[in-house]
């Protein structure tokens, strides 16, 4: 089981297109700020449980994947006209030695392409390497897409 995330790996989306998946680093802070700022208000509300964006403190936490036993953020990136841009973010934060909370956000233009599902699967692999026995998540009842990701994941 991997305990430290590998460099960028390939992800095939449901539509057959591809993206790269890699751990977040401190140099991703500005790109991650843009990613969250560009989400629709509805997507920000579903991600943050309020119509707000990521705080500076949260961005710092998300961009620090140096200690996978405590926290890990994976980014899904694609090459665009203006260079690489983030289209998905998935994270876990340890709550105890055996559990972590997970959260996801996906660019509105890429919903339904399997990004959150793929991030959950990869985080589960890394989490198992950190001896997590389960993940938890706070999800609004109207967030049917995210509830489906968890329900269809195959995990209890």
Backbone as JSON Lines, residues from 0, in Angstrom:
{"i":0,"aa":"X","n":[0.83,-1.19,0.0],"ca":[0.0,0.0,0.0],"c":[0.87,1.25,0.0]}
{"i":1,"aa":"X","n":[0.57,2.2,-0.88],"ca":[1.36,3.42,-0.87],"c":[1.04,4.24,0.38]}
{"i":2,"aa":"X","n":[2.04,4.81,1.0],"ca":[1.82,5.68,2.14],"c":[2.08,7.13,1.79]}
{"i":3,"aa":"X","n":[2.89,7.37,0.78],"ca":[3.14,8.71,0.3],"c":[2.68,8.76,-1.15]}
{"i":4,"aa":"X","n":[1.82,9.72,-1.5],"ca":[1.29,9.76,-2.86],"c":[2.39,9.86,-3.91]}
{"i":5,"aa":"X","n":[2.14,9.16,-4.98],"ca":[3.06,9.18,-6.13],"c":[2.91,10.5,-6.88]}
{"i":6,"aa":"X","n":[3.83,10.79,-7.78],"ca":[3.66,11.98,-8.61],"c":[2.43,11.82,-9.51]}
{"i":7,"aa":"X","n":[2.25,12.73,-10.43],"ca":[1.07,12.74,-11.28],"c":[0.82,11.39,-11.94]}
{"i":8,"aa":"X","n":[-0.41,10.93,-11.82],"ca":[-0.83,9.7,-12.5],"c":[-2.01,10.05,-13.4]}
{"i":9,"aa":"X","n":[-2.3,9.17,-14.31],"ca":[-3.34,9.41,-15.31],"c":[-4.69,8.94,-14.8]}
{"i":10,"aa":"X","n":[-5.72,9.72,-15.11],"ca":[-7.09,9.38,-14.78],"c":[-7.91,9.47,-16.06]}
{"i":11,"aa":"X","n":[-8.62,8.4,-16.39],"ca":[-9.52,8.4,-17.55],"c":[-10.91,8.73,-17.04]}
{"i":12,"aa":"X","n":[-11.49,9.8,-17.58],"ca":[-12.82,10.23,-17.16],"c":[-13.89,9.43,-17.9]}
{"i":13,"aa":"X","n":[-15.11,9.49,-17.41],"ca":[-16.21,8.72,-18.0],"c":[-16.45,9.04,-19.46]}
{"i":14,"aa":"X","n":[-16.09,10.25,-19.9],"ca":[-16.3,10.62,-21.3],"c":[-15.13,10.21,-22.19]}
{"i":15,"aa":"X","n":[-14.13,9.5,-21.62],"ca":[-12.98,9.03,-22.38],"c":[-11.81,10.0,-22.41]}
{"i":16,"aa":"X","n":[-12.02,11.22,-21.96],"ca":[-10.91,12.17,-21.9],"c":[-10.04,11.84,-20.68]}
{"i":17,"aa":"X","n":[-8.89,12.47,-20.59],"ca":[-7.97,12.16,-19.5],"c":[-7.62,13.42,-18.71]}
{"i":18,"aa":"X","n":[-7.11,13.17,-17.52],"ca":[-6.63,14.23,-16.63],"c":[-5.5,13.65,-15.81]}
{"i":19,"aa":"X","n":[-4.77,14.5,-15.13],"ca":[-3.72,14.06,-14.23],"c":[-4.18,14.18,-12.8]}
{"i":20,"aa":"X","n":[-3.72,13.26,-11.95],"ca":[-4.03,13.32,-10.52],"c":[-2.7,13.35,-9.78]}
{"i":21,"aa":"X","n":[-2.6,14.28,-8.84],"ca":[-1.37,14.39,-8.06],"c":[-1.67,15.03,-6.72]}
{"i":22,"aa":"X","n":[-0.76,14.87,-5.78],"ca":[-0.93,15.52,-4.48],"c":[-0.75,17.03,-4.61]}
{"i":23,"aa":"X","n":[-1.48,17.76,-3.79],"ca":[-1.34,19.21,-3.75],"c":[-0.03,19.59,-3.06]}
{"i":24,"aa":"X","n":[0.51,20.72,-3.46],"ca":[1.71,21.27,-2.84],"c":[1.48,22.74,-2.52]}
{"i":25,"aa":"X","n":[2.37,23.32,-1.74],"ca":[2.22,24.72,-1.37],"c":[2.21,25.63,-2.61]}
{"i":26,"aa":"X","n":[2.83,25.21,-3.68],"ca":[2.84,26.04,-4.9],"c":[1.49,26.04,-5.62]}
{"i":27,"aa":"X","n":[0.53,25.23,-5.17],"ca":[-0.8,25.18,-5.79],"c":[-1.79,26.17,-5.19]}
{"i":28,"aa":"X","n":[-1.37,26.92,-4.2],"ca":[-2.29,27.8,-3.47],"c":[-3.07,28.73,-4.39]}
{"i":29,"aa":"X","n":[-2.4,29.45,-5.28],"ca":[-3.1,30.41,-6.16],"c":[-4.04,29.7,-7.11]}
{"i":30,"aa":"X","n":[-3.61,28.58,-7.68],"ca":[-4.47,27.81,-8.59],"c":[-5.68,27.26,-7.84]}
{"i":31,"aa":"X","n":[-5.48,26.83,-6.6],"ca":[-6.6,26.31,-5.84],"c":[-7.56,27.43,-5.45]}
{"i":32,"aa":"X","n":[-7.04,28.59,-5.14],"ca":[-7.91,29.75,-4.86],"c":[-8.78,30.04,-6.09]}
{"i":33,"aa":"X","n":[-8.16,30.08,-7.28],"ca":[-8.93,30.32,-8.52],"c":[-9.98,29.24,-8.72]}
{"i":34,"aa":"X","n":[-9.6,27.98,-8.47],"ca":[-10.54,26.87,-8.65],"c":[-11.79,27.09,-7.78]}
{"i":35,"aa":"X","n":[-11.6,27.35,-6.51],"ca":[-12.75,27.53,-5.62],"c":[-13.53,28.8,-5.95]}
{"i":36,"aa":"X","n":[-12.84,29.87,-6.32],"ca":[-13.52,31.12,-6.67],"c":[-14.36,30.97,-7.94]}
{"i":37,"aa":"X","n":[-13.94,30.08,-8.85],"ca":[-14.66,29.9,-10.11],"c":[-15.81,28.9,-10.02]}
{"i":38,"aa":"X","n":[-15.94,28.19,-8.9],"ca":[-17.1,27.31,-8.73],"c":[-18.36,28.16,-8.68]}
{"i":39,"aa":"X","n":[-19.46,27.61,-9.15],"ca":[-20.72,28.33,-9.05],"c":[-21.08,28.51,-7.58]}
{"i":40,"aa":"X","n":[-21.9,29.51,-7.26],"ca":[-22.34,29.67,-5.87],"c":[-23.0,28.39,-5.32]}
{"i":41,"aa":"X","n":[-23.75,27.7,-6.16],"ca":[-24.39,26.46,-5.71],"c":[-23.35,25.4,-5.36]}
{"i":42,"aa":"X","n":[-22.32,25.25,-6.19],"ca":[-21.27,24.27,-5.9],"c":[-20.48,24.65,-4.66]}
{"i":43,"aa":"X","n":[-20.21,25.94,-4.47],"ca":[-19.51,26.37,-3.26],"c":[-20.35,26.08,-2.03]}
{"i":44,"aa":"X","n":[-21.65,26.29,-2.12],"ca":[-22.53,26.01,-0.98],"c":[-22.52,24.51,-0.65]}
{"i":45,"aa":"X","n":[-22.56,23.68,-1.68],"ca":[-22.55,22.24,-1.43],"c":[-21.21,21.78,-0.86]}
{"i":46,"aa":"X","n":[-20.11,22.41,-1.25],"ca":[-18.79,22.02,-0.77],"c":[-18.52,22.53,0.64]}
{"i":47,"aa":"X","n":[-18.85,23.83,0.88],"ca":[-18.52,24.45,2.16],"c":[-19.71,24.55,3.11]}
{"i":48,"aa":"X","n":[-20.86,24.03,2.68],"ca":[-22.1,24.06,3.47],"c":[-22.56,25.49,3.72]}
{"i":49,"aa":"X","n":[-22.08,26.41,2.92],"ca":[-22.47,27.82,2.96],"c":[-22.03,28.45,1.64]}
{"i":50,"aa":"X","n":[-22.65,29.54,1.26],"ca":[-22.32,30.2,0.0],"c":[-21.07,31.07,0.18]}
{"i":51,"aa":"X","n":[-19.98,30.44,0.44],"ca":[-18.71,31.14,0.68],"c":[-17.63,30.45,-0.13]}
{"i":52,"aa":"X","n":[-16.42,30.89,0.02],"ca":[-15.3,30.25,-0.66],"c":[-14.28,29.8,0.38]}
{"i":53,"aa":"X","n":[-13.21,29.23,-0.07],"ca":[-12.19,28.7,0.83],"c":[-11.45,29.83,1.54]}
{"i":54,"aa":"X","n":[-11.31,29.7,2.84],"ca":[-10.55,30.67,3.62],"c":[-9.06,30.46,3.37]}
{"i":55,"aa":"X","n":[-8.26,31.46,3.71],"ca":[-6.81,31.33,3.58],"c":[-6.3,30.16,4.42]}
{"i":56,"aa":"X","n":[-6.87,29.99,5.61],"ca":[-6.46,28.88,6.49],"c":[-6.76,27.53,5.84]}
{"i":57,"aa":"X","n":[-7.94,27.4,5.24],"ca":[-8.27,26.14,4.59],"c":[-7.36,25.89,3.39]}
{"i":58,"aa":"X","n":[-7.09,26.92,2.61],"ca":[-6.2,26.76,1.46],"c":[-4.83,26.27,1.9]}
{"i":59,"aa":"X","n":[-4.33,26.81,3.0],"ca":[-3.03,26.35,3.52],"c":[-3.1,24.88,3.89]}
{"i":60,"aa":"X","n":[-4.17,24.47,4.56],"ca":[-4.33,23.05,4.94],"c":[-4.43,22.16,3.72]}
{"i":61,"aa":"X","n":[-5.19,22.6,2.71],"ca":[-5.38,21.79,1.51],"c":[-4.09,21.65,0.71]}
{"i":62,"aa":"X","n":[-3.25,22.65,0.75],"ca":[-2.01,22.62,-0.04],"c":[-0.84,21.98,0.69]}
{"i":63,"aa":"X","n":[-1.08,21.42,1.86],"ca":[-0.02,20.78,2.62],"c":[-0.3,19.28,2.7]}
{"i":64,"aa":"X","n":[0.26,18.53,1.76],"ca":[0.09,17.07,1.74],"c":[1.36,16.37,2.21]}
{"i":65,"aa":"X","n":[2.19,17.09,2.96],"ca":[3.47,16.56,3.4],"c":[3.39,15.52,4.5]}
{"i":66,"aa":"X","n":[2.24,15.43,5.17],"ca":[2.08,14.45,6.25],"c":[0.79,13.65,6.03]}
{"i":67,"aa":"X","n":[0.83,12.64,5.15],"ca":[-0.38,11.86,4.85],"c":[-1.08,11.24,6.07]}
{"i":68,"aa":"X","n":[-0.4,10.96,7.19],"ca":[-1.16,10.47,8.35],"c":[-2.12,11.53,8.91]}
{"i":69,"aa":"X","n":[-1.86,12.81,8.61],"ca":[-2.71,13.89,9.12],"c":[-3.66,14.42,8.07]}
{"i":70,"aa":"X","n":[-3.18,14.57,6.84],"ca":[-4.0,15.17,5.79],"c":[-3.4,14.89,4.42]}
{"i":71,"aa":"X","n":[-4.27,14.79,3.45],"ca":[-3.84,14.6,2.07],"c":[-4.87,15.25,1.16]}
{"i":72,"aa":"X","n":[-4.4,16.0,0.18],"ca":[-5.26,16.56,-0.85],"c":[-4.73,16.12,-2.2]}
{"i":73,"aa":"X","n":[-5.63,15.58,-3.02],"ca":[-5.31,15.2,-4.38],"c":[-5.98,16.18,-5.33]}
{"i":74,"aa":"X","n":[-5.26,16.56,-6.37],"ca":[-5.78,17.46,-7.38],"c":[-5.94,16.72,-8.69]}
{"i":75,"aa":"X","n":[-7.03,17.0,-9.37],"ca":[-7.22,16.52,-10.74],"c":[-7.03,17.74,-11.63]}
{"i":76,"aa":"X","n":[-6.07,17.63,-12.55],"ca":[-5.7,18.77,-13.4],"c":[-5.8,18.39,-14.87]}
{"i":77,"aa":"X","n":[-6.1,19.41,-15.68],"ca":[-6.11,19.25,-17.13],"c":[-5.37,20.4,-17.77]}
{"i":78,"aa":"X","n":[-4.83,20.12,-18.91],"ca":[-4.15,21.16,-19.69],"c":[-5.2,21.96,-20.42]}
{"i":79,"aa":"X","n":[-5.16,23.26,-20.24],"ca":[-6.08,24.15,-20.94],"c":[-5.31,25.15,-21.78]}
{"i":80,"aa":"X","n":[-6.02,26.08,-22.38],"ca":[-5.39,27.09,-23.21],"c":[-4.41,27.95,-22.42]}
{"i":81,"aa":"X","n":[-4.68,28.12,-21.14],"ca":[-3.84,28.96,-20.3],"c":[-2.93,28.12,-19.4]}
{"i":82,"aa":"X","n":[-2.67,26.88,-19.76],"ca":[-1.82,26.0,-18.95],"c":[-2.65,25.04,-18.12]}
{"i":83,"aa":"X","n":[-2.01,24.42,-17.14],"ca":[-2.7,23.45,-16.3],"c":[-3.69,24.15,-15.38]}
{"i":84,"aa":"X","n":[-4.87,23.56,-15.24],"ca":[-5.84,24.1,-14.3],"c":[-6.5,22.95,-13.55]}
{"i":85,"aa":"X","n":[-6.91,23.25,-12.34],"ca":[-7.53,22.26,-11.46],"c":[-8.98,22.08,-11.85]}
{"i":86,"aa":"X","n":[-9.42,20.82,-11.96],"ca":[-10.83,20.54,-12.24],"c":[-11.48,19.73,-11.12]}
{"i":87,"aa":"X","n":[-10.69,19.28,-10.16],"ca":[-11.23,18.54,-9.03],"c":[-10.27,18.53,-7.86]}
{"i":88,"aa":"X","n":[-10.82,18.52,-6.66],"ca":[-10.03,18.5,-5.44],"c":[-10.7,17.5,-4.49]}
{"i":89,"aa":"X","n":[-9.91,16.6,-3.94],"ca":[-10.39,15.65,-2.93],"c":[-9.4,15.6,-1.79]}
{"i":90,"aa":"X","n":[-9.9,15.64,-0.57],"ca":[-9.02,15.68,0.6],"c":[-9.52,14.77,1.7]}
{"i":91,"aa":"X","n":[-8.57,14.37,2.54],"ca":[-8.96,13.82,3.84],"c":[-8.16,14.52,4.92]}
{"i":92,"aa":"X","n":[-8.79,14.65,6.08],"ca":[-8.15,15.2,7.27],"c":[-8.41,14.23,8.41]}
{"i":93,"aa":"X","n":[-7.34,13.77,9.05],"ca":[-7.47,12.81,10.14],"c":[-8.31,13.4,11.27]}
{"i":94,"aa":"X","n":[-9.23,12.58,11.77],"ca":[-10.01,12.94,12.95],"c":[-9.49,12.17,14.16]}
{"i":95,"aa":"X","n":[-8.91,11.01,13.89],"ca":[-8.3,10.18,14.93],"c":[-7.26,9.32,14.22]}
{"i":96,"aa":"X","n":[-6.68,8.39,14.94],"ca":[-5.7,7.51,14.3],"c":[-6.34,6.54,13.33]}
{"i":97,"aa":"X","n":[-7.66,6.36,13.43],"ca":[-8.33,5.37,12.57],"c":[-9.41,5.96,11.67]}
{"i":98,"aa":"X","n":[-9.62,7.27,11.73],"ca":[-10.68,7.85,10.89],"c":[-10.26,9.21,10.35]}
{"i":99,"aa":"X","n":[-10.86,9.55,9.23],"ca":[-10.6,10.85,8.59],"c":[-11.88,11.34,7.94]}
{"i":100,"aa":"X","n":[-11.99,12.65,7.85],"ca":[-13.1,13.26,7.14],"c":[-12.66,13.54,5.71]}
{"i":101,"aa":"X","n":[-13.53,13.26,4.74],"ca":[-13.23,13.52,3.34],"c":[-14.15,14.62,2.81]}
{"i":102,"aa":"X","n":[-13.65,15.31,1.79],"ca":[-14.43,16.35,1.12],"c":[-13.95,16.46,-0.32]}
{"i":103,"aa":"X","n":[-14.87,16.86,-1.2],"ca":[-14.58,16.93,-2.62],"c":[-15.19,18.18,-3.22]}
{"i":104,"aa":"X","n":[-14.6,18.64,-4.3],"ca":[-15.18,19.7,-5.12],"c":[-14.76,19.42,-6.56]}
{"i":105,"aa":"X","n":[-15.69,19.6,-7.48],"ca":[-15.42,19.36,-8.89],"c":[-15.91,20.56,-9.69]}
{"i":106,"aa":"X","n":[-15.09,21.0,-10.62],"ca":[-15.44,22.09,-11.54],"c":[-16.82,21.79,-12.12]}
{"i":107,"aa":"X","n":[-17.69,22.8,-12.11],"ca":[-19.07,22.61,-12.58],"c":[-19.14,22.01,-13.99]}
{"i":108,"aa":"X","n":[-18.19,22.33,-14.84],"ca":[-18.2,21.84,-16.22],"c":[-17.82,20.35,-16.31]}
{"i":109,"aa":"X","n":[-17.35,19.77,-15.21],"ca":[-16.89,18.39,-15.23],"c":[-17.7,17.46,-14.33]}
{"i":110,"aa":"X","n":[-18.85,17.93,-13.84],"ca":[-19.71,17.06,-13.03],"c":[-20.16,15.86,-13.86]}
{"i":111,"aa":"X","n":[-20.29,14.74,-13.2],"ca":[-20.8,13.53,-13.86],"c":[-19.77,12.75,-14.65]}
{"i":112,"aa":"X","n":[-18.5,13.11,-14.54],"ca":[-17.46,12.41,-15.3],"c":[-16.63,11.47,-14.45]}
{"i":113,"aa":"X","n":[-17.05,11.25,-13.21],"ca":[-16.37,10.26,-12.36],"c":[-15.2,10.79,-11.56]}
{"i":114,"aa":"X","n":[-15.05,12.1,-11.49],"ca":[-13.9,12.67,-10.79],"c":[-13.97,12.44,-9.3]}
{"i":115,"aa":"X","n":[-15.08,12.76,-8.66],"ca":[-15.19,12.56,-7.21],"c":[-15.07,11.08,-6.86]}
{"i":116,"aa":"X","n":[-15.64,10.21,-7.68],"ca":[-15.55,8.77,-7.43],"c":[-14.09,8.32,-7.48]}
{"i":117,"aa":"X","n":[-13.36,8.77,-8.49],"ca":[-11.95,8.4,-8.62],"c":[-11.13,8.96,-7.46]}
{"i":118,"aa":"X","n":[-11.43,10.17,-7.04],"ca":[-10.71,10.75,-5.9],"c":[-10.99,9.97,-4.63]}
{"i":119,"aa":"X","n":[-12.24,9.59,-4.41],"ca":[-12.57,8.79,-3.22],"c":[-11.81,7.47,-3.23]}
{"i":120,"aa":"X","n":[-11.77,6.8,-4.37],"ca":[-11.05,5.53,-4.46],"c":[-9.57,5.71,-4.14]}
{"i":121,"aa":"X","n":[-8.96,6.73,-4.7],"ca":[-7.52,6.96,-4.46],"c":[-7.26,7.38,-3.02]}
{"i":122,"aa":"X","n":[-8.11,8.22,-2.47],"ca":[-7.93,8.61,-1.07],"c":[-8.09,7.39,-0.15]}
{"i":123,"aa":"X","n":[-9.0,6.49,-0.5],"ca":[-9.19,5.28,0.3],"c":[-7.93,4.42,0.3]}
{"i":124,"aa":"X","n":[-7.27,4.31,-0.84],"ca":[-6.03,3.54,-0.92],"c":[-4.97,4.18,-0.02]}
{"i":125,"aa":"X","n":[-4.78,5.49,-0.16],"ca":[-3.79,6.16,0.68],"c":[-4.19,6.1,2.15]}
{"i":126,"aa":"X","n":[-5.48,6.28,2.42],"ca":[-5.95,6.23,3.8],"c":[-5.72,4.88,4.44]}
{"i":127,"aa":"X","n":[-5.9,3.82,3.68],"ca":[-5.63,2.48,4.22],"c":[-4.16,2.35,4.58]}
{"i":128,"aa":"X","n":[-3.28,2.94,3.78],"ca":[-1.86,2.94,4.08],"c":[-1.53,3.71,5.35]}
{"i":129,"aa":"X","n":[-2.44,4.59,5.76],"ca":[-2.26,5.36,7.0],"c":[-3.04,4.72,8.15]}
{"i":130,"aa":"X","n":[-3.61,3.53,7.91],"ca":[-4.34,2.75,8.91],"c":[-5.7,3.35,9.28]}
{"i":131,"aa":"X","n":[-6.28,4.14,8.37],"ca":[-7.64,4.61,8.6],"c":[-8.58,3.45,8.36]}
{"i":132,"aa":"X","n":[-9.54,3.3,9.24],"ca":[-10.54,2.25,9.1],"c":[-11.8,2.77,8.42]}
{"i":133,"aa":"X","n":[-12.05,4.06,8.53],"ca":[-13.21,4.62,7.84],"c":[-13.05,6.12,7.59]}
{"i":134,"aa":"X","n":[-13.83,6.58,6.62],"ca":[-13.95,8.0,6.31],"c":[-15.35,8.45,6.71]}
{"i":135,"aa":"X","n":[-15.47,9.71,7.04],"ca":[-16.77,10.33,7.25],"c":[-16.83,11.57,6.38]}
{"i":136,"aa":"X","n":[-18.04,12.1,6.19],"ca":[-18.21,13.32,5.4],"c":[-19.47,14.02,5.84]}
{"i":137,"aa":"X","n":[-19.45,15.33,5.75],"ca":[-20.65,16.14,5.99],"c":[-21.19,16.53,4.62]}
{"i":138,"aa":"X","n":[-22.41,16.07,4.34],"ca":[-23.01,16.31,3.02],"c":[-24.43,16.82,3.22]}
{"i":139,"aa":"X","n":[-24.77,17.91,2.55],"ca":[-26.14,18.42,2.61],"c":[-27.09,17.42,1.96]}
{"i":140,"aa":"X","n":[-28.29,17.26,2.49],"ca":[-29.23,16.28,1.95],"c":[-29.57,16.5,0.47]}
{"i":141,"aa":"X","n":[-29.5,17.75,0.0],"ca":[-29.83,18.03,-1.41],"c":[-28.65,17.78,-2.35]}
{"i":142,"aa":"X","n":[-27.51,17.4,-1.82],"ca":[-26.33,17.13,-2.66],"c":[-26.4,15.68,-3.16]}
{"i":143,"aa":"X","n":[-27.35,15.44,-4.03],"ca":[-27.62,14.09,-4.53],"c":[-26.4,13.48,-5.23]}
{"i":144,"aa":"X","n":[-25.67,14.29,-5.99],"ca":[-24.5,13.76,-6.71],"c":[-23.47,13.19,-5.73]}
{"i":145,"aa":"X","n":[-23.17,13.93,-4.67],"ca":[-22.17,13.46,-3.72],"c":[-22.69,12.28,-2.92]}
{"i":146,"aa":"X","n":[-23.95,12.31,-2.56],"ca":[-24.54,11.17,-1.85],"c":[-24.46,9.91,-2.72]}
{"i":147,"aa":"X","n":[-24.69,10.07,-4.03],"ca":[-24.57,8.93,-4.94],"c":[-23.14,8.41,-4.99]}
{"i":148,"aa":"X","n":[-22.15,9.32,-4.99],"ca":[-20.75,8.89,-5.0],"c":[-20.49,7.98,-3.8]}
{"i":149,"aa":"X","n":[-20.92,8.4,-2.63],"ca":[-20.7,7.58,-1.43],"c":[-21.51,6.29,-1.48]}
{"i":150,"aa":"X","n":[-22.78,6.39,-1.87],"ca":[-23.66,5.22,-1.9],"c":[-23.16,4.18,-2.91]}
{"i":151,"aa":"X","n":[-22.66,4.64,-4.06],"ca":[-22.23,3.75,-5.12],"c":[-20.76,3.32,-5.01]}
{"i":152,"aa":"X","n":[-20.07,3.78,-3.99],"ca":[-18.63,3.52,-3.87],"c":[-18.3,2.08,-3.56]}
{"i":153,"aa":"X","n":[-19.26,1.35,-2.98],"ca":[-18.96,0.0,-2.57],"c":[-18.49,-0.08,-1.12]}
{"i":154,"aa":"X","n":[-18.22,1.08,-0.52],"ca":[-17.84,1.11,0.89],"c":[-19.1,1.12,1.73]}
{"i":155,"aa":"X","n":[-18.98,0.67,2.98],"ca":[-20.14,0.68,3.87],"c":[-20.54,2.1,4.2]}
